[in-house]
CSV table of C-alpha atoms in Angstrom, one decimal:
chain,number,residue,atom,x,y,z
A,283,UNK,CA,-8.7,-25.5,37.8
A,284,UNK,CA,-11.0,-23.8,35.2
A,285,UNK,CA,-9.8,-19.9,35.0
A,286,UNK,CA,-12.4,-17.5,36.5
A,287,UNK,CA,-15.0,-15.6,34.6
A,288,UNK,CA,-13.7,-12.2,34.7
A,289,UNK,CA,-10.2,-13.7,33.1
A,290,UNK,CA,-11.5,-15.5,30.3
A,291,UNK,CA,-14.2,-12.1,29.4
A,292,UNK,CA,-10.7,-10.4,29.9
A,293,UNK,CA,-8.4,-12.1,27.5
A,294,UNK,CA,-11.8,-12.2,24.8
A,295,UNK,CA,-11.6,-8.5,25.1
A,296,UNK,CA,-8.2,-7.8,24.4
A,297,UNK,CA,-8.2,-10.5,21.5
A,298,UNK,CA,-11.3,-8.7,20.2
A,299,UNK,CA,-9.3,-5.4,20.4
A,300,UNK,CA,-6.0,-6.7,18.7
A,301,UNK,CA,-7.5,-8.3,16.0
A,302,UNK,CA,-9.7,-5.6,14.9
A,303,UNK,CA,-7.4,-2.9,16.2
A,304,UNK,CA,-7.2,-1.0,13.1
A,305,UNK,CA,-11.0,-1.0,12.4
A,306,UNK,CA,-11.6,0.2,15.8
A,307,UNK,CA,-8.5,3.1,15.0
A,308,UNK,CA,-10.1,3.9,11.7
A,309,UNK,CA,-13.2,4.5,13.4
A,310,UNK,CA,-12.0,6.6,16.0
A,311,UNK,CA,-10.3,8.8,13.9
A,312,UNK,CA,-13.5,9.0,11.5
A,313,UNK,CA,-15.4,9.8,14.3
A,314,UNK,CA,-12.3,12.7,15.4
A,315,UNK,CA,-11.9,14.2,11.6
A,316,UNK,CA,-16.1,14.5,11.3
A,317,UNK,CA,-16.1,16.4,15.1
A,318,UNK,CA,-12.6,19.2,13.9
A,319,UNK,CA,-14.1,19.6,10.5
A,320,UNK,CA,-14.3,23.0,9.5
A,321,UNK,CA,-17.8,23.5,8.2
A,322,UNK,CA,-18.7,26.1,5.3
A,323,UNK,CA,-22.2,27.1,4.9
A,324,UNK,CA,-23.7,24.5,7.7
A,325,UNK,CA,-21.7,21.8,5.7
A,326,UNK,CA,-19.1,19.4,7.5
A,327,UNK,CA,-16.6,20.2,4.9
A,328,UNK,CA,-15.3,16.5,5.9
A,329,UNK,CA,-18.0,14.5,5.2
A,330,UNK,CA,-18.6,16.5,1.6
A,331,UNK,CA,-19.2,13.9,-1.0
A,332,UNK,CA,-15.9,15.7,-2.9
A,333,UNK,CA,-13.4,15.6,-0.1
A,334,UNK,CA,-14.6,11.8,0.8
A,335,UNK,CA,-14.0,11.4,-2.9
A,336,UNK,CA,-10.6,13.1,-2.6
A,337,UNK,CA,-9.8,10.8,0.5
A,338,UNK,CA,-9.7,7.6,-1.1
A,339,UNK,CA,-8.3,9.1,-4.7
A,340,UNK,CA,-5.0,10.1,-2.1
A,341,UNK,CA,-4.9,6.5,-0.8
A,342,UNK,CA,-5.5,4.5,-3.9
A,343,UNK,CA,-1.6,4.6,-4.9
A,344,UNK,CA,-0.5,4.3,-1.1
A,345,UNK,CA,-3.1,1.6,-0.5
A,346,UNK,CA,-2.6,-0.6,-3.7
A,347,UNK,CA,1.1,-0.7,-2.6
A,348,UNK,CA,0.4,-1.4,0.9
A,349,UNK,CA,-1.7,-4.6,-0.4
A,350,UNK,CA,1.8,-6.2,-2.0
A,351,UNK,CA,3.6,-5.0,0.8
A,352,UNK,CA,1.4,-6.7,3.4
A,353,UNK,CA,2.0,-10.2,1.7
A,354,UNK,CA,6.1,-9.8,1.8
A,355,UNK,CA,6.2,-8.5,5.5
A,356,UNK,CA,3.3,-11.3,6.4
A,357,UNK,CA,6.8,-13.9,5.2
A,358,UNK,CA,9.1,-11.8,7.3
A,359,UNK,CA,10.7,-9.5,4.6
A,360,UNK,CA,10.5,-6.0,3.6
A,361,UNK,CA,10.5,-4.2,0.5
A,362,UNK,CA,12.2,-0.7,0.3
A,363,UNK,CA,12.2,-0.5,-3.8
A,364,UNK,CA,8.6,-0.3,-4.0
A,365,UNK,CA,8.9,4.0,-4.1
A,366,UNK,CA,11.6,3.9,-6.8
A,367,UNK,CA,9.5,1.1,-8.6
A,368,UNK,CA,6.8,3.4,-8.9
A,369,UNK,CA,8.9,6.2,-10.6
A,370,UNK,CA,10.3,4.1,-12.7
A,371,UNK,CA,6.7,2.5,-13.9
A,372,UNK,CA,5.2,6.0,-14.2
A,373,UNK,CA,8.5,6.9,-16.2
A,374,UNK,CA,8.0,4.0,-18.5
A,375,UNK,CA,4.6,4.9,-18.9
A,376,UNK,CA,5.0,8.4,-20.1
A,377,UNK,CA,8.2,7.4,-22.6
A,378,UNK,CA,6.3,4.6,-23.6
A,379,UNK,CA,2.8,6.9,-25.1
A,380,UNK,CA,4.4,10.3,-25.2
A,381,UNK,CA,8.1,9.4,-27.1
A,382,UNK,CA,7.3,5.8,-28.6
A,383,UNK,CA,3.6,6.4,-29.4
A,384,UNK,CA,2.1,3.0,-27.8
A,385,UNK,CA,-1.4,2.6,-27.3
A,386,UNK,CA,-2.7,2.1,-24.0
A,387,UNK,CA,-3.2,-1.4,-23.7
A,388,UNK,CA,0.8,-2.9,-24.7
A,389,UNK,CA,2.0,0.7,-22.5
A,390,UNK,CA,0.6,-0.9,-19.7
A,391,UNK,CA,1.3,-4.7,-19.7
A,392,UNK,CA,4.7,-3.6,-20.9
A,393,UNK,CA,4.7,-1.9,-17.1
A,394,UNK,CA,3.2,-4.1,-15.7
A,395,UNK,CA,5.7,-6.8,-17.0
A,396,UNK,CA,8.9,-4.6,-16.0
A,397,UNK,CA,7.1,-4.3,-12.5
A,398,UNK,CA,6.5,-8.0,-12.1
A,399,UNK,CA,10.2,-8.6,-13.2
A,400,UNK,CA,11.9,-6.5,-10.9
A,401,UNK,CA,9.7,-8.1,-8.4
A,402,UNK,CA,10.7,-12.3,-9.3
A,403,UNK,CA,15.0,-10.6,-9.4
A,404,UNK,CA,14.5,-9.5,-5.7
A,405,UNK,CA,12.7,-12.2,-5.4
A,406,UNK,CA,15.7,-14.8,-6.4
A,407,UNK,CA,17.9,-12.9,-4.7
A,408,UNK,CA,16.1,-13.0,-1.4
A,409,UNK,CA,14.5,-17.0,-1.6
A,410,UNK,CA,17.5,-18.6,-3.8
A,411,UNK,CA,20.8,-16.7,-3.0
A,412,UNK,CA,20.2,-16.3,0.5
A,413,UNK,CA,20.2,-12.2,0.8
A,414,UNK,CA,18.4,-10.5,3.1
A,415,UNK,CA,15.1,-8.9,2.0
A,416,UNK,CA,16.6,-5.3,3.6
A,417,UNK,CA,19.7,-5.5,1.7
A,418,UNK,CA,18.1,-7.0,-1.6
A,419,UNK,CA,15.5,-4.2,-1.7
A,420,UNK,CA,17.8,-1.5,-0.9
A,421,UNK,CA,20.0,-2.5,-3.4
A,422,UNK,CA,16.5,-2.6,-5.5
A,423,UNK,CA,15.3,0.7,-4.4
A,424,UNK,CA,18.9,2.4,-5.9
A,425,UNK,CA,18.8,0.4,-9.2
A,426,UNK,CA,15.3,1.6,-9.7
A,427,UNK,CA,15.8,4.9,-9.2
A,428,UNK,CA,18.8,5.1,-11.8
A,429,UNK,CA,17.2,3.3,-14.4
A,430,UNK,CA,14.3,5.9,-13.9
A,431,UNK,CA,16.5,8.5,-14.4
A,432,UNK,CA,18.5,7.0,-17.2
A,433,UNK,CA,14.8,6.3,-19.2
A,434,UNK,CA,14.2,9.4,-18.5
A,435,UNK,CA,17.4,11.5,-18.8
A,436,UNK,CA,16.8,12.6,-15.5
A,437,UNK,CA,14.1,15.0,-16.1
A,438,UNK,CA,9.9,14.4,-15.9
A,439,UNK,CA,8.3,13.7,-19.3
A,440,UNK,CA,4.7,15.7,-19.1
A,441,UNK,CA,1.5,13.6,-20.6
A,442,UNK,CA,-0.3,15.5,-23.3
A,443,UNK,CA,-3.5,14.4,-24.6
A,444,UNK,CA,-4.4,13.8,-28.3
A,445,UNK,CA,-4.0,11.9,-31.5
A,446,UNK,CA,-0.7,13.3,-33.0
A,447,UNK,CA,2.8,12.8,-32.3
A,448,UNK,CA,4.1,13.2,-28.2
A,449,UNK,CA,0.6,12.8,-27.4
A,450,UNK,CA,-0.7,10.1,-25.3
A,451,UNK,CA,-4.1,8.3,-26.4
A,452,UNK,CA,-7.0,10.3,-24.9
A,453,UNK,CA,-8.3,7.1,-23.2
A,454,UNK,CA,-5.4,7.1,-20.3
A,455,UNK,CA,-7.0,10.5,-19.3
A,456,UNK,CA,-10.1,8.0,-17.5
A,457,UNK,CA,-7.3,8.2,-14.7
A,458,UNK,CA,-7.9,11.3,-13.9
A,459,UNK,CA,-11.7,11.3,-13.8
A,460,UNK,CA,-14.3,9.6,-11.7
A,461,UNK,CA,-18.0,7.3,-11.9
A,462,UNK,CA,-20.7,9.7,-11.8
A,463,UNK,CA,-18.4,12.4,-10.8
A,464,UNK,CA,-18.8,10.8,-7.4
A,465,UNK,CA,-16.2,7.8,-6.9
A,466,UNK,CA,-12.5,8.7,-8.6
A,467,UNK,CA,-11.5,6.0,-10.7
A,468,UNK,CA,-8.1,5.2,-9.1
A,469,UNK,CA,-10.4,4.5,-5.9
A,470,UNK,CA,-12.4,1.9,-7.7
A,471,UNK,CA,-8.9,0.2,-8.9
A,472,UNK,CA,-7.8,0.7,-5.4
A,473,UNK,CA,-11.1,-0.8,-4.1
A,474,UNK,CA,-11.4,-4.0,-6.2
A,475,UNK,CA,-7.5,-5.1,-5.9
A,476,UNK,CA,-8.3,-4.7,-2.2
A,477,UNK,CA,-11.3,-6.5,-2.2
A,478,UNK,CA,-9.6,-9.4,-4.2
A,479,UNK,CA,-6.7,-9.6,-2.1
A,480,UNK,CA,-9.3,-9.9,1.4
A,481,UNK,CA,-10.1,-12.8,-0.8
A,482,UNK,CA,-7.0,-15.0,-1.0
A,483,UNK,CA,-5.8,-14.1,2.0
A,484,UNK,CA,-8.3,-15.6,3.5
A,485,UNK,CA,-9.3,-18.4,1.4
A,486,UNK,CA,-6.2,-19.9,-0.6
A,487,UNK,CA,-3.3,-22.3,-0.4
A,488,UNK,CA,-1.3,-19.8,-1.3
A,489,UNK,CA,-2.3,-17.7,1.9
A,490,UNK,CA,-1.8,-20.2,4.5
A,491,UNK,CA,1.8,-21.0,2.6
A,492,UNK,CA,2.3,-17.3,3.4
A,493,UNK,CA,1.2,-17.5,7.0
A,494,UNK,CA,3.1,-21.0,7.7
A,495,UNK,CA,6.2,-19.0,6.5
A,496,UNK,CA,6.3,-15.8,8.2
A,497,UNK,CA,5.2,-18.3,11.2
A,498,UNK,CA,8.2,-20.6,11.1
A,499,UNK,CA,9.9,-21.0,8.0
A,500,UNK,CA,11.6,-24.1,9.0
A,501,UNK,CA,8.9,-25.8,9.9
A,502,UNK,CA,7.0,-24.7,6.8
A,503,UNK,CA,9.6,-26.1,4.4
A,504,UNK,CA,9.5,-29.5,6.7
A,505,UNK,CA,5.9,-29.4,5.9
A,506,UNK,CA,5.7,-29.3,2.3
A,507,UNK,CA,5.5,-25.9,1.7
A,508,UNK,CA,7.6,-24.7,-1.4
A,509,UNK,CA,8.6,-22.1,0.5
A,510,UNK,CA,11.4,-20.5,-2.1
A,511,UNK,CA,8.7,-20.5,-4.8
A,512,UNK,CA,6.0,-18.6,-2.3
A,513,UNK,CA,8.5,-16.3,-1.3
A,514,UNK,CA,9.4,-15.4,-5.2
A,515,UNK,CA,5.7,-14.9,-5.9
A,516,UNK,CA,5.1,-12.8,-3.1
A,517,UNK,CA,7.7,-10.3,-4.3
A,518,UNK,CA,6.1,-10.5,-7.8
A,519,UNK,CA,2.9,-9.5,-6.3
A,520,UNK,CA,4.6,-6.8,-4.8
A,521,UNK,CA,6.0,-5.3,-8.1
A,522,UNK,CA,2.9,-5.9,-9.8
A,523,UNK,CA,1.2,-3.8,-7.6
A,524,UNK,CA,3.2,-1.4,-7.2
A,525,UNK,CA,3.6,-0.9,-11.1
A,526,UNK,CA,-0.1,-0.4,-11.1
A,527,UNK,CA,0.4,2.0,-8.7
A,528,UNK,CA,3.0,3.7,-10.9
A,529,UNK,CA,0.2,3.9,-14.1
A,530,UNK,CA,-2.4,5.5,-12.1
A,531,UNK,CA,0.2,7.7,-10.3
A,532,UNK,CA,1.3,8.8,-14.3
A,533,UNK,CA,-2.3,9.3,-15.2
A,534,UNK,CA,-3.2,11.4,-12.1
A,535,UNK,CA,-0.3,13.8,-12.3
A,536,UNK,CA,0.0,13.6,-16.6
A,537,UNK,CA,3.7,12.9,-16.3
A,538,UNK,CA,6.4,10.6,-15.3
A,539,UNK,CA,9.2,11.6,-13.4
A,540,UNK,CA,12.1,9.5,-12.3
A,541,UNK,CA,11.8,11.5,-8.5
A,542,UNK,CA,8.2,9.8,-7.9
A,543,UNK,CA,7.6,7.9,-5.1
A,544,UNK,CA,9.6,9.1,-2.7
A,545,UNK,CA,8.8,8.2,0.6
A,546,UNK,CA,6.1,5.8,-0.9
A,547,UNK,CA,7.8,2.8,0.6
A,548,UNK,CA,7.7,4.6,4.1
A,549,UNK,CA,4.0,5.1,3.6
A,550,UNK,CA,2.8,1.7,2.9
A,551,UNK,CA,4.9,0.0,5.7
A,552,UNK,CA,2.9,2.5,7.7
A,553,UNK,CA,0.3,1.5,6.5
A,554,UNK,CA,1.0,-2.0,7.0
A,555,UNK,CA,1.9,-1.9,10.4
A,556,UNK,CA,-1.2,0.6,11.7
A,557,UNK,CA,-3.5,-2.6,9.9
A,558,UNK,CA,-1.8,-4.9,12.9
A,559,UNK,CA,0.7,-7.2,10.4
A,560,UNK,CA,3.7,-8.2,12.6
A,561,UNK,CA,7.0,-7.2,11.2
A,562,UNK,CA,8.4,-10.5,12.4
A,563,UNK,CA,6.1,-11.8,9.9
A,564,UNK,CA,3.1,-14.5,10.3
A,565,UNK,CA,0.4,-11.9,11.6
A,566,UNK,CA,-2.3,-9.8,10.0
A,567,UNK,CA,-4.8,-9.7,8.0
A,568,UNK,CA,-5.4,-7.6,4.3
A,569,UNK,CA,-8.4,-5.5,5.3
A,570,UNK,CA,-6.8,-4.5,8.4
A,571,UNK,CA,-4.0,-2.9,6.0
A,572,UNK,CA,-6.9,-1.7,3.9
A,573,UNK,CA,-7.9,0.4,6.8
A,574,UNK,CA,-5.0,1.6,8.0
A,575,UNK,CA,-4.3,3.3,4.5
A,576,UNK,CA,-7.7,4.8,5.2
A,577,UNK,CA,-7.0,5.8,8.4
A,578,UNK,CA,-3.2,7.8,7.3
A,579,UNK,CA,-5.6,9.3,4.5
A,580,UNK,CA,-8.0,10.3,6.4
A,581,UNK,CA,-5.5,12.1,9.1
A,582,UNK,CA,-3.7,13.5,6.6
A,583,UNK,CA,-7.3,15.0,4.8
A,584,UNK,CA,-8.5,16.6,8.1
A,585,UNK,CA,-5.1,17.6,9.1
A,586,UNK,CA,-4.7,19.7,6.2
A,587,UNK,CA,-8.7,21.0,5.7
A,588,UNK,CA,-7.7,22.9,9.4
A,589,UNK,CA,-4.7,23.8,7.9
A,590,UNK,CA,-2.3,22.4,10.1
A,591,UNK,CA,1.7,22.7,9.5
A,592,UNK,CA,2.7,20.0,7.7
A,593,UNK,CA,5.7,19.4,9.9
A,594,UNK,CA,3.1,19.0,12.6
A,595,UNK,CA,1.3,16.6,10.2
A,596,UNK,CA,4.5,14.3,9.8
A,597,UNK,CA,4.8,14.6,13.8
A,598,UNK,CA,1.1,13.4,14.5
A,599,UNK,CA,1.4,10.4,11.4
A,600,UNK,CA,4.4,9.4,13.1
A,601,UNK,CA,2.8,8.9,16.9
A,602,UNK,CA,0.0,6.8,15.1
A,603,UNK,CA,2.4,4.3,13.9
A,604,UNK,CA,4.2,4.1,17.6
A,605,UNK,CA,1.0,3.4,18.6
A,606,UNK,CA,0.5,0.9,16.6
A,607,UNK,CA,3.3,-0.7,16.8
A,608,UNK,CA,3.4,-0.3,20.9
A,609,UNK,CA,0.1,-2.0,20.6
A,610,UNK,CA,1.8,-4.9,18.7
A,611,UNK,CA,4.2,-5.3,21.5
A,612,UNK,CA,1.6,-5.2,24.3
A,613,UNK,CA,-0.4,-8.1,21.7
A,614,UNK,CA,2.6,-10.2,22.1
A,615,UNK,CA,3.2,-9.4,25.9
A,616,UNK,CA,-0.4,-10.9,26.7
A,617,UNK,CA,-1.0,-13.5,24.1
């Protein structure tokens, strides 16, 4: 027996509103921040071209994180290091300009390249050894704290501007400005990586490699899928991006201190999980983790324009992610 109309419009509404879950959140707390804006001169102080501007500058290190983190929890893993990674890349960028004098260009792909390395050795450890991903990137998250503060001797090294000596090239300073004086330029970095990752995720080998191994990692590897080398690559990714994260995070704040990032990891797993990707791994999709950075930005932006405690802002963040993850359960309950 074919199952009744009412069933079948049922089921296509709830598979509608769990696969677009976090567009449909980031919507409805658009919608919430634009209605308890506080408006200054008849101006919805919200919607200001500025603060919109602020919005995405505030998620661009979050977010570009969040994008590598999405591909290792889509394989069933986790990455805790990603935080101290990020100190240690905005460290290394500072040293690098301020105290060795480097242009630019070899300061960054030198970060970059100690990013991506400290991705493929949790990497190993995790796909070749056998280690869990928790374990390995806790273990991670301590080793890259300490060799932050042993680069750095445990202090922050400001970023001056200029030509002579402990000056970094005047060019980095492009981090801290913005197109037009409308769109920051961390937010375009943030925009494009995020735009590129939509891409393979949905369109690549590589993607459905990912997918069949956070599905079933047995039956991936039966299939053909060289599961230990996807699973290295996705923690690459993850270091890579977070190192870029680190640059930008340097060039916003002019300095790099080995206590950056705290917290960061907690933020983009957030941010991860409000976007509808399964911690078990197998489930989710990039822009959904797109918009769920969007959405803790935007929640945090309106929270603070109506000057809300910030203990009460940690309090509300943390009863979005319940939500989502409740709504993850309830997915999996009905599917």
């Amino acid at each position: 027996m074919s199952e009744p109309a009412g069933t079948k419009r049922w089921q296509l509404n709830t598979d509608t509103l769990f696969r677009f879950q976090s567009l449909f959140g980031l919507v409805v707390v658009f919608t919430v921040a634009v209605l308890a804006s506080p408006v200054r001169n008849g101006e919805i102080i919200f919607l200001s071209v500025s603060n919109l501007g602020n919005v995405v500058r505030a998620v661009s290190e979050i977010g570009i994180i969040a994008i590598g983190m999405t591909f290792v929890i889509l394989i069933g893993g986790i990455d805790l290091s990603v935080g101290a990674v990020l100190g240690l890349s905005a460290v290394g960028t500072a040293i690098l300009m301020v105290d060795n004098g480097w242009g630019v260009l070899p300061t960054v792909v030198v970060v970059l390249l100690i990013g991506a390395a400290f991705g493929a050795l949790q990497g190993v450890a995790t796909a070749v050894v056998g280690i869990q991903a928790f374990i390995v990137t806790l273990a991670g998250l301590q080793v890259a704290r300490g060799l932050a503060r042993i680069w750095s001797g445990g202090v922050g090294v400001p970023i001056a501007y200029g030509d002579g000596p402990q000056q970094a090239p005047p060019s980095f300073e492009i981090l801290r400005g913005s197109i037009n004086g409308v769109l920051p330029v961390p937010a375009v970095i943030f925009l494009v990586i995020g735009a590129v990752a939509v891409v393979v995720l949905r369109t690549t080998a590589f993607a459905r490699h990912v997918y069949a191994i956070g599905g079933n990692e047995r039956a991936a590897r039966l299939a053909g899928v060289p599961v230990t080398r996807v699973k290295v690559a996705v923690f690459v990714i993850a270091g890579l991006l977070t190192a870029v994260a680190g640059i930008i995070h340097a060039g916003q704040l002019s300095q790099g201190s080995p206590n950056d990032g705290l917290g960061y990891e907690l933020n983009a797993i957030a941010a991860v999980v409000i976007g509808g990707t399964s911690l078990a791994g197998g489930i989710g999709t990039m822009s959904g983790t797109l918009a769920g950075a969007l959405l803790l930005g935007i929640l945090t932006n309106i929270l603070g324009l109506n000057n809300i405690d910030a203990n009460i802002q940690l309090l509300v963040t943390g009863l979005v992610i319940v939500a989502a993850a409740a709504l993850q359960k309830l997915r999996r309950s009905v599917t």
